[in-house]
Amino acid sequence: MTDLGRTRIPVPRRTAGTTAEFVLDGTPGLLVTAVAADRLTHVELHVGKHGSTLAGLTDALSTAITTGLHAGAPVSEFVAELRHTRYAPAGPTGDPEVPEATSLGDYLARRLTCTGRDMQRGGV
């Protein structure tokens, strides 16, 4: 892989994390996050059937966010861009901490905000 002058922040082999299950307008999903040294290091969003366009796009979004985090981008940048996006599926989530979302991106942003609050309280 070509080094484009970017600094990669090392991530420990073992990290603490959380898993959140949700159903957004009838579409089940799973969000796995990992933290190390009080910062978010990994995001995995699984939605849709393996091989589907939705599954592929959420996998690509997860990879993009994780790559950005490893390069030092603050999670707040991703939250700001994804928050309040509007597209289907949208609606109730079945997640008590994030009861409604206007899209998968909005749900992800709201859930990452919850993860950040948990890290500040020492809960993750």
Coordinates of C-alpha atoms in Angstrom, one line a residue:
M1 CA 0.0 0.0 0.0
T2 CA 1.3 3.4 -0.9
D3 CA 2.0 5.9 2.0
L4 CA 0.5 9.2 1.0
G5 CA 2.2 11.1 3.8
R6 CA -0.6 10.2 6.2
T7 CA 0.1 9.4 9.8
R8 CA -1.7 6.3 11.0
I9 CA -2.5 6.2 14.7
P10 CA -1.6 2.8 16.1
V11 CA -4.5 0.7 17.5
P12 CA -4.0 -2.0 20.1
R13 CA -4.8 -5.5 19.2
R14 CA -7.4 -5.8 22.0
T15 CA -10.0 -3.1 22.5
A16 CA -13.2 -2.7 24.5
G17 CA -16.4 -2.3 22.5
T18 CA -20.2 -2.2 22.3
T19 CA -22.8 -3.9 20.1
A20 CA -26.1 -2.3 19.5
E21 CA -28.9 -4.1 17.7
F22 CA -31.7 -2.1 16.0
V23 CA -34.5 -2.4 13.6
L24 CA -35.0 0.8 11.5
D25 CA -38.4 0.8 9.8
G26 CA -38.4 -3.0 9.6
T27 CA -34.8 -3.3 8.5
P28 CA -32.6 -5.1 11.1
G29 CA -29.1 -3.9 11.8
L30 CA -26.1 -4.3 14.1
L31 CA -23.6 -1.6 15.0
V32 CA -20.3 -2.7 16.6
T33 CA -17.9 -0.1 17.9
A34 CA -14.5 -0.5 19.6
V35 CA -12.6 2.0 21.7
A36 CA -9.0 2.2 22.9
A37 CA -7.2 4.8 24.9
D38 CA -10.5 6.7 25.3
R39 CA -11.1 7.2 21.6
L40 CA -13.2 5.4 19.1
T41 CA -11.1 3.1 16.9
H42 CA -13.5 0.9 14.9
V43 CA -17.0 1.1 13.5
E44 CA -18.9 -1.8 11.9
L45 CA -22.4 -1.3 10.6
H46 CA -24.2 -4.5 9.4
V47 CA -27.5 -3.9 7.6
G48 CA -29.2 -6.0 4.9
K49 CA -28.6 -9.4 3.5
H50 CA -25.0 -10.4 2.8
G51 CA -24.3 -9.5 -0.8
S52 CA -27.0 -6.9 -1.1
T53 CA -26.4 -3.4 -2.2
L54 CA -27.4 -2.1 1.2
A55 CA -25.0 -4.5 3.0
G56 CA -22.2 -3.4 0.6
L57 CA -22.8 0.3 1.1
T58 CA -23.0 0.0 4.9
D59 CA -19.8 -2.0 4.9
A60 CA -18.1 0.7 2.7
L61 CA -19.3 3.4 5.1
S62 CA -17.9 1.4 8.1
T63 CA -14.6 1.0 6.3
A64 CA -14.4 4.7 5.5
I65 CA -15.1 5.8 9.0
T66 CA -12.7 3.3 10.6
T67 CA -10.0 4.4 8.1
G68 CA -10.6 8.0 9.0
L69 CA -10.4 7.3 12.7
H70 CA -7.1 5.5 12.2
A71 CA -5.8 8.6 10.4
G72 CA -6.7 10.8 13.3
A73 CA -10.1 12.2 12.1
P74 CA -12.3 13.1 15.1
V75 CA -15.6 11.2 15.3
S76 CA -17.4 14.5 15.6
E77 CA -16.6 15.2 11.9
F78 CA -18.5 12.0 10.9
V79 CA -21.3 12.7 13.3
A80 CA -21.7 16.3 11.9
E81 CA -21.9 15.0 8.3
L82 CA -24.3 12.1 8.9
R83 CA -26.6 13.7 11.4
H84 CA -30.0 14.6 10.0
T85 CA -29.5 12.9 6.7
R86 CA -32.8 11.8 5.2
Y87 CA -33.4 8.6 3.2
A88 CA -35.1 5.2 3.6
P89 CA -35.2 3.3 5.8
A90 CA -36.2 5.8 8.4
G91 CA -38.4 5.9 11.5
P92 CA -38.5 4.0 14.8
T93 CA -35.3 2.1 15.7
G94 CA -36.2 -0.2 18.6
D95 CA -33.1 1.3 20.3
P96 CA -34.1 3.0 23.6
E97 CA -31.2 5.4 23.4
V98 CA -31.9 6.4 19.8
P99 CA -35.7 5.8 19.4
E100 CA -36.1 7.5 16.0
A101 CA -33.8 8.2 13.0
T102 CA -34.2 9.9 9.7
S103 CA -31.8 7.4 7.9
L104 CA -29.2 4.8 8.6
G105 CA -26.6 7.6 8.6
D106 CA -28.6 9.6 11.1
Y107 CA -28.9 6.5 13.3
L108 CA -25.2 5.9 13.1
A109 CA -24.4 9.5 14.0
R110 CA -26.8 9.4 17.0
R111 CA -25.4 6.1 18.2
L112 CA -21.8 7.3 17.9
T113 CA -22.8 10.3 20.0
C114 CA -24.1 7.9 22.7
T115 CA -20.8 5.9 22.5
G116 CA -18.9 9.2 23.0
R117 CA -21.0 10.0 26.1
D118 CA -20.4 6.5 27.4
M119 CA -16.6 6.9 26.9
Q120 CA -16.6 10.2 28.8
R121 CA -18.5 8.5 31.7
G122 CA -16.1 5.6 31.7
G123 CA -18.8 3.1 30.6
V124 CA -17.1 1.7 27.5

